[in-house]
Coordinates of C-alpha atoms in Angstrom, one line a residue:
X1 CA 55.1 92.7 162.5
X2 CA 53.8 95.7 164.5
X3 CA 50.4 96.9 163.3
X4 CA 47.9 99.5 164.6
X5 CA 45.1 97.4 166.2
X6 CA 43.0 99.7 168.3
X7 CA 40.9 101.7 165.9
X8 CA 39.4 104.7 167.8
X9 CA 37.8 107.6 165.9
X10 CA 39.5 111.0 166.2
X11 CA 37.3 114.1 166.6
X12 CA 38.1 114.9 162.9
X13 CA 36.9 111.4 161.9
X14 CA 33.8 111.5 164.0
X15 CA 32.6 114.5 161.9
X16 CA 32.4 112.1 158.9
X17 CA 29.6 110.0 160.4
X18 CA 27.0 112.7 161.2
X19 CA 25.9 113.1 157.6
X20 CA 25.4 109.8 155.7
X21 CA 25.4 110.3 151.9
X22 CA 25.0 107.3 149.7
X23 CA 28.4 108.1 148.2
X24 CA 31.1 109.5 150.4
X25 CA 34.5 110.8 149.2
X26 CA 37.1 111.2 151.8
X27 CA 40.3 113.2 150.9
X28 CA 43.1 112.5 153.4
X29 CA 46.7 113.6 153.7
X30 CA 49.4 111.2 154.5
X31 CA 49.1 110.0 158.1
X32 CA 45.6 111.3 158.6
X33 CA 44.2 107.8 159.3
X34 CA 42.6 107.0 155.9
X35 CA 42.8 103.2 156.3
X36 CA 41.4 103.3 159.8
X37 CA 38.7 105.7 158.6
X38 CA 37.8 103.0 156.0
X39 CA 37.2 100.5 158.8
X40 CA 35.3 103.0 160.9
X41 CA 33.1 103.9 158.0
X42 CA 32.6 100.2 157.3
X43 CA 31.4 99.7 160.9
X44 CA 29.0 102.6 160.7
X45 CA 27.4 101.7 157.4
X46 CA 27.1 98.0 158.2
X47 CA 25.1 98.9 161.3
X48 CA 22.8 101.2 159.2
X49 CA 22.3 98.7 156.4
X50 CA 21.6 95.9 158.9
X51 CA 18.9 98.0 160.5
X52 CA 17.4 98.8 157.1
X53 CA 17.3 95.1 156.2
X54 CA 15.7 94.1 159.5
X55 CA 13.0 96.8 159.2
X56 CA 12.1 95.5 155.7
X57 CA 11.9 91.9 156.8
X58 CA 15.1 90.9 155.0
X59 CA 17.1 88.4 157.1
X60 CA 20.0 88.1 154.7
X61 CA 23.4 89.4 155.9
X62 CA 24.7 92.8 154.6
X63 CA 27.0 92.1 151.7
X64 CA 30.1 94.3 151.8
X65 CA 33.5 94.5 150.1
X66 CA 36.6 96.5 151.0
X67 CA 39.0 97.1 148.2
X68 CA 42.7 97.8 149.0
X69 CA 45.5 99.0 146.8
X70 CA 47.7 95.9 146.7
X71 CA 48.2 92.5 148.4
X72 CA 50.5 93.9 151.1
X73 CA 47.9 96.5 152.2
X74 CA 45.2 93.9 151.9
X75 CA 47.1 91.8 154.5
X76 CA 47.5 94.9 156.7
X77 CA 43.8 95.8 156.5
X78 CA 42.8 92.2 157.2
X79 CA 44.8 92.3 160.4
X80 CA 43.2 95.6 161.4
X81 CA 39.7 94.2 160.6
X82 CA 40.3 91.1 162.8
X83 CA 40.1 93.4 165.8
X84 CA 36.7 94.6 164.7
X85 CA 35.0 91.3 163.6
X86 CA 32.5 91.6 166.4
X87 CA 31.0 94.6 164.6
X88 CA 30.5 92.5 161.5
X89 CA 28.2 89.9 163.0
X90 CA 25.3 90.2 160.6
X91 CA 27.5 90.9 157.5
X92 CA 29.4 89.1 154.8
X93 CA 32.5 91.2 154.6
X94 CA 35.3 90.4 152.1
X95 CA 38.6 92.3 151.7
X96 CA 40.7 92.0 148.5
X97 CA 42.4 93.9 145.7
X98 CA 40.3 94.8 142.7
X99 CA 42.2 92.3 140.5
X100 CA 41.5 89.3 142.8
X101 CA 37.9 90.2 143.1
X102 CA 37.5 90.7 139.3
X103 CA 39.1 87.2 138.7
X104 CA 36.5 85.6 141.0
X105 CA 33.6 87.7 139.7
X106 CA 34.3 86.7 136.1
X107 CA 35.7 83.2 136.8
X108 CA 38.8 84.1 134.7
X109 CA 41.7 81.6 134.6
X110 CA 45.3 82.8 134.7
X111 CA 45.9 81.4 131.2
X112 CA 43.3 83.7 129.8
X113 CA 45.4 86.8 130.6
X114 CA 47.7 88.0 127.8
X115 CA 50.5 89.6 129.9
X116 CA 53.1 87.0 128.6
X117 CA 53.1 88.2 125.0
X118 CA 51.7 91.7 125.5
X119 CA 55.0 93.6 126.0
X120 CA 56.8 91.9 123.0
X121 CA 53.8 92.5 120.8
X122 CA 53.4 96.1 121.7
X123 CA 57.1 97.0 121.3
X124 CA 56.9 96.5 117.6
X125 CA 54.1 99.1 117.3
X126 CA 55.9 101.4 119.7
X127 CA 58.8 101.6 117.3
X128 CA 56.7 103.7 115.0
X129 CA 56.7 106.5 117.5
X130 CA 59.5 108.9 118.6
X131 CA 58.7 108.4 122.3
X132 CA 60.3 105.8 124.4
X133 CA 58.6 102.5 125.2
X134 CA 58.1 103.3 128.9
X135 CA 56.1 106.4 128.1
X136 CA 54.0 104.7 125.4
X137 CA 53.2 101.7 127.7
X138 CA 52.2 104.1 130.4
X139 CA 50.0 106.0 127.9
X140 CA 48.3 102.8 126.9
X141 CA 47.6 101.9 130.5
X142 CA 46.1 105.4 131.0
X143 CA 43.8 105.2 128.0
X144 CA 42.6 101.7 128.6
X145 CA 41.9 102.5 132.3
X146 CA 40.1 105.7 131.7
X147 CA 37.9 105.2 128.6
X148 CA 35.3 102.4 128.1
X149 CA 36.5 100.2 125.2
X150 CA 33.6 101.3 123.0
X151 CA 34.4 105.0 123.6
X152 CA 38.2 105.0 123.1
X153 CA 37.9 107.8 120.5
X154 CA 37.0 110.3 123.3
X155 CA 40.7 110.2 124.1
X156 CA 41.3 112.3 121.0
X157 CA 39.9 115.5 122.4
X158 CA 39.7 115.3 126.2
X159 CA 42.4 116.7 128.4
X160 CA 45.0 114.1 129.4
X161 CA 44.3 114.6 133.1
X162 CA 47.1 113.6 135.3
X163 CA 49.6 112.8 132.5
X164 CA 52.0 115.7 133.2
X165 CA 53.2 118.5 130.9
X166 CA 55.7 116.4 129.0
X167 CA 56.1 114.6 126.7
X168 CA 53.5 116.3 124.6
X169 CA 51.1 114.0 122.8
X170 CA 48.9 116.0 120.5
X171 CA 45.7 115.0 118.7
X172 CA 47.5 113.7 115.6
X173 CA 49.7 111.5 117.7
X174 CA 46.7 110.2 119.7
X175 CA 44.9 109.4 116.5
X176 CA 48.0 107.5 115.3
X177 CA 48.2 105.8 118.7
X178 CA 44.6 104.5 118.4
X179 CA 45.1 103.3 114.9
X180 CA 48.6 101.8 115.2
X181 CA 48.6 100.5 118.8
X182 CA 45.2 100.3 120.5
X183 CA 43.0 98.9 117.6
X184 CA 45.6 96.2 116.6
X185 CA 46.1 95.3 120.2
X186 CA 42.3 94.8 120.7
X187 CA 42.3 92.6 117.5
X188 CA 45.2 90.5 118.7
X189 CA 43.5 89.8 122.1
X190 CA 40.3 88.8 120.3
X191 CA 42.1 86.6 117.9
X192 CA 43.9 84.8 120.7
X193 CA 40.8 84.7 122.8
X194 CA 42.6 86.4 125.7
X195 CA 42.1 89.3 128.0
X196 CA 44.1 91.9 129.8
X197 CA 43.4 93.4 133.3
X198 CA 41.6 96.4 131.8
X199 CA 39.1 94.0 130.1
X200 CA 38.1 92.7 133.5
X201 CA 36.9 96.1 134.7
X202 CA 35.2 96.8 131.4
X203 CA 33.4 93.4 131.5
X204 CA 32.1 93.9 135.0
X205 CA 30.9 97.4 134.3
X206 CA 28.8 95.9 131.5
X207 CA 27.4 92.8 133.3
X208 CA 23.6 92.9 132.9
X209 CA 22.8 91.2 136.2
X210 CA 26.0 91.0 138.4
X211 CA 26.2 89.8 142.0
X212 CA 25.2 92.9 144.0
X213 CA 26.7 94.5 147.1
X214 CA 25.1 96.7 149.8
X215 CA 28.3 98.3 151.0
X216 CA 31.6 99.0 149.2
X217 CA 34.6 100.8 150.7
X218 CA 37.7 101.7 148.5
X219 CA 41.0 102.5 150.2
X220 CA 43.6 104.4 148.2
X221 CA 41.0 105.1 145.6
X222 CA 43.3 107.5 143.7
X223 CA 44.9 104.5 142.1
X224 CA 41.6 103.1 140.9
X225 CA 41.0 103.6 137.2
X226 CA 37.8 105.2 135.8
X227 CA 36.8 101.8 134.4
X228 CA 37.4 100.1 137.8
X229 CA 35.1 102.6 139.4
X230 CA 32.5 102.0 136.7
X231 CA 32.7 98.3 137.5
X232 CA 32.2 99.0 141.2
X233 CA 29.1 101.2 140.6
X234 CA 27.6 98.4 138.4
X235 CA 27.6 95.9 141.3
X236 CA 25.9 98.2 143.9
X237 CA 22.4 97.6 145.0
X238 CA 19.9 100.4 144.5
X239 CA 20.0 101.0 148.3
X240 CA 23.8 101.1 149.0
X241 CA 26.7 102.8 150.6
X242 CA 29.9 103.6 148.6
X243 CA 32.9 105.2 150.4
X244 CA 36.1 106.2 148.4
X245 CA 39.2 107.3 150.3
X246 CA 41.8 109.1 148.3
X247 CA 45.1 111.0 148.6
X248 CA 46.5 112.0 145.2
X249 CA 49.8 113.0 146.6
X250 CA 50.3 109.3 147.0
X251 CA 49.0 108.4 143.5
X252 CA 51.3 105.9 141.9
X253 CA 49.7 104.9 138.6
X254 CA 48.6 107.1 135.6
X255 CA 44.9 106.7 136.2
X256 CA 43.5 110.2 136.6
X257 CA 40.0 111.2 135.6
X258 CA 37.2 113.4 136.9
X259 CA 34.4 112.2 139.1
X260 CA 31.8 113.4 136.6
X261 CA 33.0 111.1 133.9
X262 CA 32.4 108.0 136.1
X263 CA 29.0 109.2 137.2
X264 CA 29.9 110.3 140.7
X265 CA 28.7 113.6 142.0
X266 CA 31.3 115.3 144.2
X267 CA 29.8 118.2 146.2
X268 CA 30.5 119.8 149.5
X269 CA 27.8 117.6 151.0
X270 CA 29.6 114.3 150.2
X271 CA 33.3 115.3 150.0
X272 CA 35.1 115.4 153.3
X273 CA 38.7 116.2 154.2
X274 CA 41.0 114.7 156.8
X275 CA 43.8 117.3 157.5
X276 CA 45.4 116.2 160.7
X277 CA 48.5 114.1 160.3
X278 CA 48.9 111.7 163.2
X279 CA 51.7 109.6 161.7
X280 CA 54.5 111.9 160.6
X281 CA 56.4 114.4 162.8
X282 CA 56.4 118.0 161.6
X283 CA 60.0 117.5 160.6
X284 CA 59.2 114.5 158.3
X285 CA 56.3 116.3 156.8
X286 CA 58.4 119.4 156.1
X287 CA 61.0 117.2 154.3
X288 CA 58.3 115.7 152.1
X289 CA 56.4 118.9 151.2
X290 CA 59.0 120.3 148.7
X291 CA 59.4 116.9 147.0
X292 CA 55.8 116.9 145.9
X293 CA 55.2 120.7 145.5
X294 CA 54.2 121.5 142.0
X295 CA 53.9 117.9 140.8
X296 CA 50.8 117.0 138.8
X297 CA 48.3 115.4 141.2
X298 CA 45.7 115.1 138.5
X299 CA 41.9 115.5 138.2
X300 CA 39.7 116.2 141.2
X301 CA 42.1 114.6 143.7
X302 CA 44.8 117.2 144.5
X303 CA 46.1 117.5 148.1
X304 CA 49.4 118.5 149.5
X305 CA 51.1 117.5 152.8
X306 CA 51.1 120.3 155.4
X307 CA 53.6 120.2 158.3
X308 CA 51.4 122.5 160.3
X309 CA 48.7 119.8 160.4
X310 CA 51.0 117.3 162.2
X311 CA 50.5 116.6 165.9
X312 CA 54.1 115.6 166.9
X313 CA 57.7 116.8 166.6
X314 CA 60.9 114.8 166.3
X315 CA 64.4 114.9 164.8
X316 CA 65.0 116.1 161.3
X317 CA 65.3 113.4 158.6
X318 CA 68.9 112.3 157.9
X319 CA 70.3 112.5 154.4
X320 CA 73.4 110.3 153.9
X321 CA 75.9 111.0 151.1
X322 CA 78.4 108.2 150.4
X323 CA 79.0 104.8 148.9
X324 CA 76.2 102.3 149.3
X325 CA 78.1 100.2 151.9
X326 CA 78.8 103.3 153.9
X327 CA 75.1 104.2 153.9
X328 CA 74.3 100.6 155.0
X329 CA 76.9 100.7 157.8
X330 CA 75.5 104.0 159.1
X331 CA 71.9 102.8 159.0
X332 CA 72.8 99.7 161.1
X333 CA 75.0 101.5 163.5
X334 CA 72.7 104.5 164.2
X335 CA 69.2 103.1 163.6
X336 CA 68.8 99.3 163.6
X337 CA 71.2 98.6 166.5
X338 CA 69.8 101.4 168.7
X339 CA 66.1 100.9 168.5
X340 CA 63.9 98.4 170.5
X341 CA 63.0 95.8 167.9
X342 CA 60.5 94.2 170.3
X343 CA 58.3 97.4 170.3
X344 CA 59.5 99.5 167.3
X345 CA 59.3 98.7 163.6
X346 CA 61.9 99.6 160.9
X347 CA 61.5 99.2 157.2
X348 CA 64.0 99.3 154.3
X349 CA 62.4 100.7 151.2
X350 CA 63.7 100.5 147.6
X351 CA 62.2 101.3 144.2
X352 CA 63.1 98.0 142.7
X353 CA 63.1 95.8 145.8
X354 CA 66.9 95.1 145.6
X355 CA 67.8 94.0 149.1
X356 CA 70.7 91.6 148.7
X357 CA 73.2 93.5 150.8
X358 CA 70.6 94.4 153.4
X359 CA 69.6 90.8 153.8
X360 CA 73.2 89.7 154.1
X361 CA 73.8 92.3 156.8
X362 CA 70.7 91.3 158.7
X363 CA 71.7 87.6 158.5
X364 CA 75.2 88.4 159.7
X365 CA 73.9 90.2 162.7
X366 CA 71.2 87.5 163.4
X367 CA 68.4 90.0 163.0
X368 CA 65.1 88.4 161.9
X369 CA 63.3 90.2 159.1
X370 CA 60.3 89.7 156.8
X371 CA 59.9 90.5 153.1
X372 CA 56.6 92.4 153.0
X373 CA 56.3 92.9 149.2
X374 CA 53.1 91.5 147.9
X375 CA 52.5 89.5 151.1
X376 CA 48.9 88.5 151.3
X377 CA 48.8 87.9 155.0
X378 CA 50.3 90.4 157.5
X379 CA 52.9 88.7 159.6
X380 CA 51.5 87.7 163.0
X381 CA 54.8 87.6 164.8
X382 CA 57.3 89.8 166.7
X383 CA 59.5 90.3 163.7
X384 CA 59.7 94.1 163.3
X385 CA 62.2 94.5 160.5
X386 CA 60.6 94.7 157.1
X387 CA 61.9 94.8 153.5
X388 CA 59.5 96.2 150.9
X389 CA 59.3 98.0 147.6
X390 CA 58.2 101.5 147.5
X391 CA 55.0 100.6 145.6
X392 CA 54.0 98.0 148.1
X393 CA 54.6 100.3 151.1
X394 CA 51.6 102.4 150.2
X395 CA 49.1 102.7 153.1
X396 CA 51.5 101.2 155.6
X397 CA 53.5 102.8 158.4
X398 CA 56.6 102.1 160.3
X399 CA 58.4 103.8 163.2
X400 CA 61.6 104.1 161.3
X401 CA 62.0 104.2 157.5
X402 CA 65.4 103.7 155.7
X403 CA 65.8 104.5 152.0
X404 CA 69.3 104.0 150.8
X405 CA 70.8 103.6 147.3
X406 CA 68.6 106.4 145.9
X407 CA 70.5 106.6 142.6
X408 CA 69.4 107.9 139.2
X409 CA 69.2 104.5 137.6
X410 CA 66.4 103.7 140.1
X411 CA 64.3 106.7 139.1
X412 CA 64.6 107.2 135.3
X413 CA 62.6 110.0 133.7
X414 CA 62.6 112.6 130.9
X415 CA 64.5 115.9 131.1
X416 CA 61.6 118.2 130.6
X417 CA 60.0 120.0 133.6
X418 CA 56.6 118.4 134.2
X419 CA 57.7 115.1 132.7
X420 CA 55.2 112.4 133.5
X421 CA 57.8 110.0 134.9
X422 CA 59.5 112.7 136.9
X423 CA 56.1 113.6 138.5
X424 CA 55.6 109.9 139.1
X425 CA 58.8 109.4 141.0
X426 CA 58.3 112.6 143.0
X427 CA 55.0 111.2 144.2
X428 CA 56.5 107.8 144.8
X429 CA 59.4 109.1 146.9
X430 CA 57.2 111.5 148.8
X431 CA 54.7 108.7 149.5
X432 CA 57.5 106.4 150.6
X433 CA 59.0 108.9 153.0
X434 CA 55.5 109.4 154.4
X435 CA 55.6 105.8 155.8
X436 CA 57.8 107.0 158.6
X437 CA 56.4 107.8 162.1
X438 CA 59.5 108.8 164.0
X439 CA 62.7 108.8 161.9
X440 CA 63.5 108.9 158.2
X441 CA 66.9 108.2 156.7
X442 CA 67.6 108.7 152.9
X443 CA 70.9 107.9 151.3
X444 CA 72.6 108.3 147.9
X445 CA 76.0 108.0 146.1
X446 CA 77.2 111.5 145.1
X447 CA 78.1 110.8 141.5
X448 CA 75.1 108.6 140.8
X449 CA 72.4 110.4 142.9
X450 CA 68.9 110.5 141.7
X451 CA 67.7 113.9 140.4
X452 CA 64.9 113.6 143.0
X453 CA 67.5 114.6 145.6
X454 CA 67.5 118.1 144.0
X455 CA 64.0 118.5 145.4
X456 CA 65.2 118.0 149.0
X457 CA 65.2 121.3 150.9
X458 CA 68.5 121.6 152.9
X459 CA 66.6 123.4 155.6
X460 CA 64.5 120.3 156.3
X461 CA 67.2 117.7 157.0
X462 CA 70.5 117.0 158.6
X463 CA 73.2 115.9 156.1
X464 CA 75.8 113.3 156.9
X465 CA 78.8 113.0 154.5
X466 CA 80.3 109.5 154.8

């Protein structure tokens, strides 16, 4: 699968390496080179830390860790990093997701994690609330990710940053939520001697003498929770370098917070912005902009895509209206069969990862493909057709992106403006469209179309009625 392998700093990226604060926050728009910036930043700080160790008579290698958003992106970053291993000669560099790292750090076994009974247990408590289960489960993830377990009651009065305008959840409801859901859930975990993933971050943030790191780089940091950042801060040496790269327009999970509450100072001296979009064409960026405009980006992380910051032009995105099989036929006839699959990549994206018909068509036409969802190692072959969920596509890029079957059942949300799930899907769709370098094709069935289609600006695409 095609991957960007020659990491050369752009003039905009070079500006990041003149100052060298201990903590650097990099805000980047889609396509601005955030992942390559992570690796460039890693190269710079490894050299600096190695020099500091030598001058102090310390012969141990620089200990560094790069955190990625998910396993698919981890495989992609690993492949990118391979081309730079010569720069890591005197360094112990590991790349993983936070979850995998936390498992190893705490030596947790899979059977200690309570995910098997968690959903069924919580649904009984959720029945005591007028809200639907999906919202309450999302609220629980938000609370457990943002607040230290011994400070949960701060949730009562603080602004619910990043949780949208609806549904409303006032102080009385939050108090009931703590009493009826959170406290019994904590007790059940303790009784069963089990953990959940939030416990891992909380435990590491409170380790008295953890294994320490000299350098940590976090890619897609907008989807780190506050407690995960607290854990990272606890494992840094006194002399260290921490780099966090973010883009809240691509935020997927409800994990918003402010830098101040996790003990990170964000000032003009250590916050830098990457504006230029080297991936998308102006036309693709123009299509994305209205989808995300006005959505809650949360906390200190807000950033919107700007077509004027793109460096290339191309055809307008295509929006297909018709039956699913018609959408599929059009995509194969006009995209898949016409591109050079030896040198160009194409990805089919779907919210749920439902690719039965796409696979059948690819097999029928003897076209090789790879399922990229949660793949830990990036495919080292010439297969340039990928199938991937929208969530797993974060941080990746493809020459051509095809999103068909965009129906309402794939993007369920509340009816109120500012609904937390509506904002979630707006960010998800915008992020997914932003994976495209050259062409973008989106399709839906008229009578079942997702309400997200209403955010498409007709001036930014060419419509094809099938």
